[in-house]
Coordinates of C-alpha atoms in Angstrom, one line a residue:
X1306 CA 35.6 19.0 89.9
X1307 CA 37.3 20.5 87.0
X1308 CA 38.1 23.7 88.3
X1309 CA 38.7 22.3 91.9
X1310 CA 41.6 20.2 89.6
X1311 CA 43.0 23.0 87.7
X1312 CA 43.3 24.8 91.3
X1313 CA 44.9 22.7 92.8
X1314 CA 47.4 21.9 90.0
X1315 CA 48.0 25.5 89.7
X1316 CA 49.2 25.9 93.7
X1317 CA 51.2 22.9 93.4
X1318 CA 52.6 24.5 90.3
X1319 CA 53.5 28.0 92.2
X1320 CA 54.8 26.2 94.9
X1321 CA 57.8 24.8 92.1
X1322 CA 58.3 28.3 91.4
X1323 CA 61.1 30.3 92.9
X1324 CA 60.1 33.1 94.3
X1325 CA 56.6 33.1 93.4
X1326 CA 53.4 34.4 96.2
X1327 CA 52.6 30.7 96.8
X1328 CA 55.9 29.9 97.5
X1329 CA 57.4 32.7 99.6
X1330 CA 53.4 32.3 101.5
X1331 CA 54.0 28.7 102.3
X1332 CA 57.6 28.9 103.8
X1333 CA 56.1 31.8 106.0
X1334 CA 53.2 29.8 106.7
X1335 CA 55.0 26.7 107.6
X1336 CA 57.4 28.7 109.5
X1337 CA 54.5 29.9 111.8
X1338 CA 52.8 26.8 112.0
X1339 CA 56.0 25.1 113.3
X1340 CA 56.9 27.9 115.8
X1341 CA 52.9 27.3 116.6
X1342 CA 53.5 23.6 117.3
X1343 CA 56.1 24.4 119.7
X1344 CA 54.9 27.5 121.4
X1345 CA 51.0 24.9 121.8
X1346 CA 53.6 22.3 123.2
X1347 CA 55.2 24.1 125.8
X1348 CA 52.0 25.9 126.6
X1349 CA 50.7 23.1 128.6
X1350 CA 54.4 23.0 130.4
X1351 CA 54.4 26.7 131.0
X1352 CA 50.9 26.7 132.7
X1353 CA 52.5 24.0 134.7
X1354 CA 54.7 26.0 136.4
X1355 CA 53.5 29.7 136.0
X1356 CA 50.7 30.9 138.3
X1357 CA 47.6 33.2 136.8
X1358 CA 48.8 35.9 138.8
X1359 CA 52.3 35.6 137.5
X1360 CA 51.2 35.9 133.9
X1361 CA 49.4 39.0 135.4
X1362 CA 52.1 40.8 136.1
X1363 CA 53.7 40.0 133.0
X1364 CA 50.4 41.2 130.5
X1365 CA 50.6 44.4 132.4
X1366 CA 54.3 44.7 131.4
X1367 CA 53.8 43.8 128.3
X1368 CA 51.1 46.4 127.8
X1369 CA 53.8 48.7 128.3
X1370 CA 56.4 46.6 126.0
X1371 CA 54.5 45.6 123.3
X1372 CA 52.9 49.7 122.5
X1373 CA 56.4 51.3 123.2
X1374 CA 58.7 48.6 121.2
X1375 CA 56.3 48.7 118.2
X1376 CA 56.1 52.2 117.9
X1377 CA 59.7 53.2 118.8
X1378 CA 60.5 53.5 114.9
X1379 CA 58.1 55.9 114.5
X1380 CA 56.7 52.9 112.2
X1381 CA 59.2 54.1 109.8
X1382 CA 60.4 50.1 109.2
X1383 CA 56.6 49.6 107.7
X1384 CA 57.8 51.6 104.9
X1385 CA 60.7 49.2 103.7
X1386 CA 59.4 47.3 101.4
X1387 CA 57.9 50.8 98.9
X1388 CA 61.3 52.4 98.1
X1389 CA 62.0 51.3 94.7
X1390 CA 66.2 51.7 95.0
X1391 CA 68.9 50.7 97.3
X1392 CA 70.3 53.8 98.3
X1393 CA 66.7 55.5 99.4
X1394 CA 66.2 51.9 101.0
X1395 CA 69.4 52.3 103.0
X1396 CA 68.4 56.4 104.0
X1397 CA 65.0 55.1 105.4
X1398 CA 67.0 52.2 107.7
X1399 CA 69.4 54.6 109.1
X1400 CA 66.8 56.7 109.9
X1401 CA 64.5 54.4 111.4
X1402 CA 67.9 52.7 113.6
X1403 CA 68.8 56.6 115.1
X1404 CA 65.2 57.3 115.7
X1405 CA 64.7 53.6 117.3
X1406 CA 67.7 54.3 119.4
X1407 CA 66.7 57.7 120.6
X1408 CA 63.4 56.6 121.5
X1409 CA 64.1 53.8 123.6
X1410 CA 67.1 55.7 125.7
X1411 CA 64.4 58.1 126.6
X1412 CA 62.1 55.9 128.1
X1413 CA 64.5 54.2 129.8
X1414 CA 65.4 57.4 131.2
X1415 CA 61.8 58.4 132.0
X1416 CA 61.2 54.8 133.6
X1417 CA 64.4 55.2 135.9
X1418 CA 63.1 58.5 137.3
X1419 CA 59.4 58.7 137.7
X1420 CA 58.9 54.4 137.2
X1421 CA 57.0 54.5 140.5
X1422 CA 54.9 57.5 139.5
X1423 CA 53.8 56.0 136.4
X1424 CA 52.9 52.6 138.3
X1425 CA 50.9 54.7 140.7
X1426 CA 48.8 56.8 138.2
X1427 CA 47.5 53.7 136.0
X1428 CA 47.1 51.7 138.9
X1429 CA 49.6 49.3 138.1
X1430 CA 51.6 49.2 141.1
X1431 CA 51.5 45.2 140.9
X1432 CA 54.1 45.3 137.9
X1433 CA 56.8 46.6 140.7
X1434 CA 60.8 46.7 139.3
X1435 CA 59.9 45.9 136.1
X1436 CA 58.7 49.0 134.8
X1437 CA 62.5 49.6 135.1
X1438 CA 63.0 47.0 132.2
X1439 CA 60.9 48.0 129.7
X1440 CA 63.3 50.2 128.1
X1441 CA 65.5 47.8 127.1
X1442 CA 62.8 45.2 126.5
X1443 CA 61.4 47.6 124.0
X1444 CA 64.6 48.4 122.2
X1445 CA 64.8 45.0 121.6
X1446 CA 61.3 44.0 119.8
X1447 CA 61.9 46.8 118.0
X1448 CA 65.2 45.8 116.2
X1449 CA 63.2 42.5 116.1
X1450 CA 60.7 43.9 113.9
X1451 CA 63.2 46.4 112.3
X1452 CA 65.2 43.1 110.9
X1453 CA 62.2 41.2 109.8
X1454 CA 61.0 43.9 108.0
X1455 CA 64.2 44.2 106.1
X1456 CA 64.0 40.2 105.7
X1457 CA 60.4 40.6 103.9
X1458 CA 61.9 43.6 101.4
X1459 CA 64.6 40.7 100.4
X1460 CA 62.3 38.6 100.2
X1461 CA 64.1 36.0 102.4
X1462 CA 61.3 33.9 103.2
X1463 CA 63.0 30.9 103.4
X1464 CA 65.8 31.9 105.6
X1465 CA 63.5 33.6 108.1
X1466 CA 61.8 30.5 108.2
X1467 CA 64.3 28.0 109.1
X1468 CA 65.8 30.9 112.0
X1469 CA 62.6 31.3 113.3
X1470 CA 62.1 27.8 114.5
X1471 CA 65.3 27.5 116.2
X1472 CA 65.0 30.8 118.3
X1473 CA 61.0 29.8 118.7
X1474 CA 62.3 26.2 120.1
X1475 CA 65.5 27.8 121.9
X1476 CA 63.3 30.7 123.9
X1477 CA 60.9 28.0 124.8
X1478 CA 63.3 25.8 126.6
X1479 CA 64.9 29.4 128.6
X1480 CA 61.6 29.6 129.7
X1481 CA 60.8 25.9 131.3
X1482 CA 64.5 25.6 132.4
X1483 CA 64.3 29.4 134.3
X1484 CA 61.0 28.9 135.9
X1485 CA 61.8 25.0 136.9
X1486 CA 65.6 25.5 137.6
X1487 CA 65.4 29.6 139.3
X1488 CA 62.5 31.1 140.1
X1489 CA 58.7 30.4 138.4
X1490 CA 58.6 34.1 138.7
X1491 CA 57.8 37.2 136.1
X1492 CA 61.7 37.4 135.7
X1493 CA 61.4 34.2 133.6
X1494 CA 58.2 35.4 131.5
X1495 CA 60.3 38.9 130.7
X1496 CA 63.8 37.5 130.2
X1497 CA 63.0 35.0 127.5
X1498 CA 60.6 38.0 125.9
X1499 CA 64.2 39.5 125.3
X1500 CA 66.3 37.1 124.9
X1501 CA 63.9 35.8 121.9
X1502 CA 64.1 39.4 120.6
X1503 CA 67.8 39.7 121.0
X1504 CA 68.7 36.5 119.3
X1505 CA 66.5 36.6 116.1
X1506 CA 67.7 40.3 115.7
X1507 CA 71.2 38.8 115.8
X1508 CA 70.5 35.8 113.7
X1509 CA 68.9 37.8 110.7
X1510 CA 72.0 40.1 110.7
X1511 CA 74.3 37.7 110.7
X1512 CA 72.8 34.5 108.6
X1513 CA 69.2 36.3 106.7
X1514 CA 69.6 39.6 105.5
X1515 CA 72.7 39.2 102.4
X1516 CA 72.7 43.1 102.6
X1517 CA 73.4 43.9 105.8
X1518 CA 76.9 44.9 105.9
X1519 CA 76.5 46.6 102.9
X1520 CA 73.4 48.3 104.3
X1521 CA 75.4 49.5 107.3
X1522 CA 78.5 50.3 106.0
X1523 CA 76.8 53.4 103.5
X1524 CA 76.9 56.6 104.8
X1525 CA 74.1 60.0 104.6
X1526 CA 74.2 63.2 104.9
X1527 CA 71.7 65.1 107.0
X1528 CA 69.8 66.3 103.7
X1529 CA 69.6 63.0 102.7
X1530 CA 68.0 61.8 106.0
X1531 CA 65.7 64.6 106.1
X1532 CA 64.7 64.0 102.6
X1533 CA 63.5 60.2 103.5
X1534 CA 61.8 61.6 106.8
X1535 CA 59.8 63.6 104.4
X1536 CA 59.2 61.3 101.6
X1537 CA 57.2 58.8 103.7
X1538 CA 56.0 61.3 106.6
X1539 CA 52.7 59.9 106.3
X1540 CA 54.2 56.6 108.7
X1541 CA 55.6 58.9 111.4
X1542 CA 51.8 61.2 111.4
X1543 CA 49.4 58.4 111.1
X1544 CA 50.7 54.8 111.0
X1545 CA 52.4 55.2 113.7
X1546 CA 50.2 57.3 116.1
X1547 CA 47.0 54.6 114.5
X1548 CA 49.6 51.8 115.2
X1549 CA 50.3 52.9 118.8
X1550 CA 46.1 53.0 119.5
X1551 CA 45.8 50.1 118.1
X1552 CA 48.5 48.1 119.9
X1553 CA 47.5 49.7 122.7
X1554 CA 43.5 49.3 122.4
X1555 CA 44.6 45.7 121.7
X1556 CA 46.3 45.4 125.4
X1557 CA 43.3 47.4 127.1
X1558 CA 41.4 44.6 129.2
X1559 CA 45.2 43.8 130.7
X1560 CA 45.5 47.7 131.4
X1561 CA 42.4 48.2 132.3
X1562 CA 41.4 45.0 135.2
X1563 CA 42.6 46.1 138.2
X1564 CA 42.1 49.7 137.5
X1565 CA 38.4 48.5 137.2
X1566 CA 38.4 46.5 140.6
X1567 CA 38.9 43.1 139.5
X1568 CA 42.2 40.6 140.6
X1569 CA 45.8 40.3 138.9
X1570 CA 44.9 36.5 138.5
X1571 CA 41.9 38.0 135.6
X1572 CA 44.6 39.6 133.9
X1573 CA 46.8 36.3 133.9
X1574 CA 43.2 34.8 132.6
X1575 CA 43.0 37.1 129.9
X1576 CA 46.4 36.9 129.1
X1577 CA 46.5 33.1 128.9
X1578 CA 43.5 32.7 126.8
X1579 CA 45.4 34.9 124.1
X1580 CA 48.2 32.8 123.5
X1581 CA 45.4 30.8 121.9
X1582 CA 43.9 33.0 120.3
X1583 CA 46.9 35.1 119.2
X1584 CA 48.2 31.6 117.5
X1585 CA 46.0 31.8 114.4
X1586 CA 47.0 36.1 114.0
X1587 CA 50.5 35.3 114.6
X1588 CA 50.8 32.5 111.7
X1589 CA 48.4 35.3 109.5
X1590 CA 51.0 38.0 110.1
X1591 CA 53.8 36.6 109.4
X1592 CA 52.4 33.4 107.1
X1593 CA 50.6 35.6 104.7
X1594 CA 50.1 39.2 105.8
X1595 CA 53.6 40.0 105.1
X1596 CA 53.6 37.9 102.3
X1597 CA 50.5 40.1 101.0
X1598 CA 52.2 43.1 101.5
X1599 CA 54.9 42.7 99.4
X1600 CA 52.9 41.4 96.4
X1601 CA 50.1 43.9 97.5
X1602 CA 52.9 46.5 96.9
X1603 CA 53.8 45.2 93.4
X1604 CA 50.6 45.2 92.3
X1605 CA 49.8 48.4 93.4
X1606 CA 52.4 50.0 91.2
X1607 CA 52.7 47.8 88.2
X1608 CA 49.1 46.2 87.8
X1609 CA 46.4 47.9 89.9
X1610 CA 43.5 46.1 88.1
X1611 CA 44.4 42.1 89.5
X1612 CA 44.5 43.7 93.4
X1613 CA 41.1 43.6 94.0
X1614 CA 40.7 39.8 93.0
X1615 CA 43.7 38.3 94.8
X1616 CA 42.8 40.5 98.1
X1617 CA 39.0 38.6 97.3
X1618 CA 40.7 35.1 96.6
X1619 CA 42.3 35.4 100.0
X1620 CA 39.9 36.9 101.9
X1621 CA 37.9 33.8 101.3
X1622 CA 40.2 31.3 101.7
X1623 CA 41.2 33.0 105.5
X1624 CA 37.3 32.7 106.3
X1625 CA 37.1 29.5 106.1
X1626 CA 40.2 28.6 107.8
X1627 CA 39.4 30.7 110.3
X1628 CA 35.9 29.1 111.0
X1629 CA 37.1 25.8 111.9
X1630 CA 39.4 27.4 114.4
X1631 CA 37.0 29.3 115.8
X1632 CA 34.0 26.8 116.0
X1633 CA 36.7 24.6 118.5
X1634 CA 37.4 27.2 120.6
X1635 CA 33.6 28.6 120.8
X1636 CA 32.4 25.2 121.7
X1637 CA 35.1 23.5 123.6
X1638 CA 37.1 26.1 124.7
X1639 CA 37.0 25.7 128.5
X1640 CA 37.1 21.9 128.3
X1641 CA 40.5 22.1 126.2
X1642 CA 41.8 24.6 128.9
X1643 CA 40.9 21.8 131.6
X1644 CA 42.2 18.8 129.7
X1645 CA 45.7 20.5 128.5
X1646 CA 46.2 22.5 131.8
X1647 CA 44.1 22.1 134.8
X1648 CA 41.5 23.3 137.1
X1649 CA 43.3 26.6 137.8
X1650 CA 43.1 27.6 134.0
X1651 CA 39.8 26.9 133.6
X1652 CA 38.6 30.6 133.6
X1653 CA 40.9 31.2 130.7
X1654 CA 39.3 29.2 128.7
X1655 CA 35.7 30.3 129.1
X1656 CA 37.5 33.8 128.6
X1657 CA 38.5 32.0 125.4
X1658 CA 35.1 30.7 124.6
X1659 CA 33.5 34.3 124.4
X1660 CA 36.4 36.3 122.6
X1661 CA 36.6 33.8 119.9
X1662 CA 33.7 35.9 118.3
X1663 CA 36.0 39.0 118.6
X1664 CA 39.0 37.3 117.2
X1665 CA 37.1 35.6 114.0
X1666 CA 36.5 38.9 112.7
X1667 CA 39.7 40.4 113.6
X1668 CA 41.4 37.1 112.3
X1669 CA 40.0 37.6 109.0
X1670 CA 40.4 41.3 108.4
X1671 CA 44.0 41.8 109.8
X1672 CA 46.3 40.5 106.8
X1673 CA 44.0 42.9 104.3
X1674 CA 44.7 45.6 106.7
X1675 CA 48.1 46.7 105.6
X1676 CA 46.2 47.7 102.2
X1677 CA 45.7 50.7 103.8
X1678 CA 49.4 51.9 103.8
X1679 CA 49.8 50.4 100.0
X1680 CA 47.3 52.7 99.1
X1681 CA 48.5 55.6 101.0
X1682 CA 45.5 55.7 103.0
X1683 CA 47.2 56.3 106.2
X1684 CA 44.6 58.9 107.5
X1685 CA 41.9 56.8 106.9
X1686 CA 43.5 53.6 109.2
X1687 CA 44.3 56.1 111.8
X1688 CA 40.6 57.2 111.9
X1689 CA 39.7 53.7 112.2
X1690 CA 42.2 52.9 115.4
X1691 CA 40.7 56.2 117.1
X1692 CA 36.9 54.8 116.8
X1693 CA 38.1 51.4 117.6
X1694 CA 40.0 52.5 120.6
X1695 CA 36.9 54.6 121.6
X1696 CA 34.6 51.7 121.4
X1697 CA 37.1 49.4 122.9
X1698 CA 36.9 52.1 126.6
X1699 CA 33.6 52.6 126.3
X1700 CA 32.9 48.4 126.2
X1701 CA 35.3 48.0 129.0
X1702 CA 33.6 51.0 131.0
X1703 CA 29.8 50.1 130.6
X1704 CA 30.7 46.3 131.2
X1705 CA 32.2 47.4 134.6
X1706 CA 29.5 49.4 135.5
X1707 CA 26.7 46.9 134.7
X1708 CA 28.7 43.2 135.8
X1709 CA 31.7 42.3 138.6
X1710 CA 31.6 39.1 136.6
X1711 CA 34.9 39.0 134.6
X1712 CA 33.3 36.1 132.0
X1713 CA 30.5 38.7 131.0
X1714 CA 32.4 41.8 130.7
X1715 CA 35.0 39.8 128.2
X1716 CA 31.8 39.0 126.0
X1717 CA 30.5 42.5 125.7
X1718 CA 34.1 43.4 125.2
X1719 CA 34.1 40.8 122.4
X1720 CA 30.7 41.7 120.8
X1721 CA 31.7 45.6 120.4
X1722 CA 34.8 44.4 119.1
X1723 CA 33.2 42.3 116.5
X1724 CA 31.2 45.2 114.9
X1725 CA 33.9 47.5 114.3
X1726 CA 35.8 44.8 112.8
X1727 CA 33.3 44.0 110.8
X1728 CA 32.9 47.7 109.4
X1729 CA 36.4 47.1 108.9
X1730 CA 36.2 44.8 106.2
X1731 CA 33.6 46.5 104.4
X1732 CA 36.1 49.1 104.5
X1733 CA 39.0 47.4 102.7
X1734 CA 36.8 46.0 100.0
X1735 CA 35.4 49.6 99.2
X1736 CA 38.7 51.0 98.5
X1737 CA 39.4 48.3 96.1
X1738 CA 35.9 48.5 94.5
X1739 CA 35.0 44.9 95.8
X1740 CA 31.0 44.6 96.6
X1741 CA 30.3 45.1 100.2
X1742 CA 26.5 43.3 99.7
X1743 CA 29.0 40.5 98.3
X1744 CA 31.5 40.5 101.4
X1745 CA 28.5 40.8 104.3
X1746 CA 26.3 38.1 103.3
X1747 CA 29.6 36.0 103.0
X1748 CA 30.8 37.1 105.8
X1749 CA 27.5 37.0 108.1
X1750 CA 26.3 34.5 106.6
X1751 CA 29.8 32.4 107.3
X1752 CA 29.9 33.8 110.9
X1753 CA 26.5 33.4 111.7
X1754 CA 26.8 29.5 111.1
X1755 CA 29.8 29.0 113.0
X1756 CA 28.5 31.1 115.9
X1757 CA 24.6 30.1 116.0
X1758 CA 25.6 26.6 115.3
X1759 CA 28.1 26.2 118.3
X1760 CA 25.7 27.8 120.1
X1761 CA 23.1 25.1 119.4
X1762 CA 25.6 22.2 120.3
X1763 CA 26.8 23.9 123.1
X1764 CA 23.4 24.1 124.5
X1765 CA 22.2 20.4 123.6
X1766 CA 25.3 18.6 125.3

């Protein structure tokens, strides 16, 4: 009880502190779980209005979206917070801006002539005109991640926080008004995608990032632009090749459904049963990952020796959050769909039910992942998206060929997916010199309750 005092007086203390992990961790973290609130309340609105096969069409296009707009920089913005001065810090931005630029006029280009061709080769003739829009779309998540990136090197948690809500809250009510007041078509669904890029973009700019004048207003020569492209070509070669498999491999049952014979309204299915699942990932990311990334980074140049017990403190501490998530979902996953939407969602939510087991593990490894780049181990994290990608086809193949039932294939889907994450954590903890007998029999031993447990209850009532 002692201890559990001196704890908790310690976290209230760091939360006083200006600037401190706890702090910056708990405006990001309340600025998820706000925008969380919000996006869970307009959830049941949206479902109201949107059909399964609408949201079909739109997780195909964002298949598209979501692995071209993150990797447009060449992952160059992942980099922002290492340089140690302002002008090498300014180099990298301009670099990653012309690059982000160039990349997204060519796709646009290559979408405007052979958009129909593409649709036809991956099967994905559903999506129709809006292969033509992903261009743009794409441009615009990736000044959206461009911006925030720069927010997190200033370390302007608290702005971000309070902008983040409003355009959260702002997008949300596009997207009811659009689909109840025009059309409760995929137009709605892609529009407010970039009108919620576009306006945070624009809101960090002008009201987050102090800098950003200044930022803009310096100018480089070509030597000095070639010299940044150099100094951290490891992003470029490996972080963003393992970024684009992974954001990819994330997005493969939506790529790979109708390919594989089953209906568009599977892929709105899937799709639905990740904006519950995504909720927890999403308040991770930007509640703590990035929050861990920037202390991760300190420590890694100034005191090396406190990494491995602050990566192990919050290791733990996601665990067991992520448990209770994961035990309400496992258990009453399908009845929640039914109660908060209705009959036509219920498929999502056993969909829900099964790739909970998938998401635990991937929950509780994802904000150690970017360890990885602190440590310059690039080459390792790209070998890890290649064998997860490989495993990801192969689940999605041998499911096919042994079940037409879409409920089945999403649990061997989830189960494969499980392992490798797994292995994944082992992973992190070995490169910090962390026991790995120590992290699997927490781990499995954690997982195993919450899993065999649900499974009990699920089976007695």
């Amino acid at each position: 009880m002692k201890n559990l005092k001196k704890s908790i007086n310690e976290i209230f203390s760091s939360l006083k502190e200006e600037g401190s992990f706890v702090q910056n961790s708990a405006w990001m973290f309340a600025s998820s779980g706000i925008s969380i609130l919000i996006q869970f309340a307009f959830f049941t609105i949206l479902a109201r209005i949107y059909s399964p096969a609408v949201y079909g069409v739109f997780g195909i296009f964002n298949v598209y979206v979501s692995t071209l707009g993150n990797t447009a920089s060449l992952s160059y913005n992942q980099a922002f917070v290492i340089p140690g001065s302002k002008r090498e810090f300014s180099a990298l931005l301009r670099l990653t801006l012309w690059i982000t630029l160039f990349f997204s006029l060519v796709v646009t280009v290559v979408t405007l002539v052979a958009g129909s061709k593409i649709l036809e080769i991956f099967s994905h003739e559903e999506m129709g005109q809006w292969i033509f829009w992903v261009g743009p779309t794409s441009f615009l998540l990736a000044l959206d991640r461009i911006s925030s990136d720069w927010a997190i090197r200033n370390k302007e948690f608290k702005k971000q926080t309070k902008w983040s809500i409003g355009i959260t809250l702002s997008s949300k009510i596009f997207n009811v008004a659009f689909g109840m007041l025009v059309s409760a078509s995929t137009a709605g669904l892609v529009f407010t995608t970039m009108l919620q890029h576009l306006l945070r973009s624009m809101a960090y700019a002008a009201f987050v990032i102090v800098d950003f004048r200044d930022r803009m207003r310096e100018k480089f020569s070509m030597h000095e632009l070639k010299k940044v492209a150099r100094s951290f070509k490891e992003f470029p070669l490996f972080i963003n090749w393992g970024n684009l498999i992974n954001i990819f491999s994330n997005n493969l049952p939506a790529a790979m459904l109708t390919p594989l014979g089953f209906a568009i309204e599977n892929v709105g299915f899937y799709t639905y049963s990740l904006i519950v699942l995504d909720l927890p990932i999403r308040m991770l990311g930007s509640g703590v990952a990035s929050v861990f990334m920037q202390k991760a980074a300190e420590l890694a140049r100034e005191r090396m020796h406190e990494l491995a017990a602050i990566t192990w403190k919050l290791y733990r501490t996601i665990l067991i959050v992520s448990l209770l998530f994961s035990f309400v979902v496992f258990v009453f996953g399908e009845k929640l769909y039914l109660l908060l939407l209705n009959e036509r969602w219920g498929e999502a939510g056993r969909a829900a039910e099964v790739l909970i087991i998938f998401y635990f593990f991937r929950m509780i490894s994802s904000p150690l992942s970017s360890l990885f780049n602190i440590l310059r181990k690039e080459k390792q994290y790209f070998l890890f998206q290649v064998v997860l990608l490989i495993f990801r086809i192969g689940a999605m193949l041998l499911g096919a060929y042994f079940t037409s039932d879409f409920i089945t294939l999403m649990l061997i889907y989830s189960l494969v997916n499980a392992f490798v994450y797994f292995v994944l954590c082992l992973w992190i903890f070995k490169l910090i010199q962390v026991s790995m007998l120590k992290v699997t029999l927490f781990t499995l031993g954690s997982s195993m309750l919450c899993f065999g447990g649900g499974y009990l209850i699920k089976l007695l009532f």
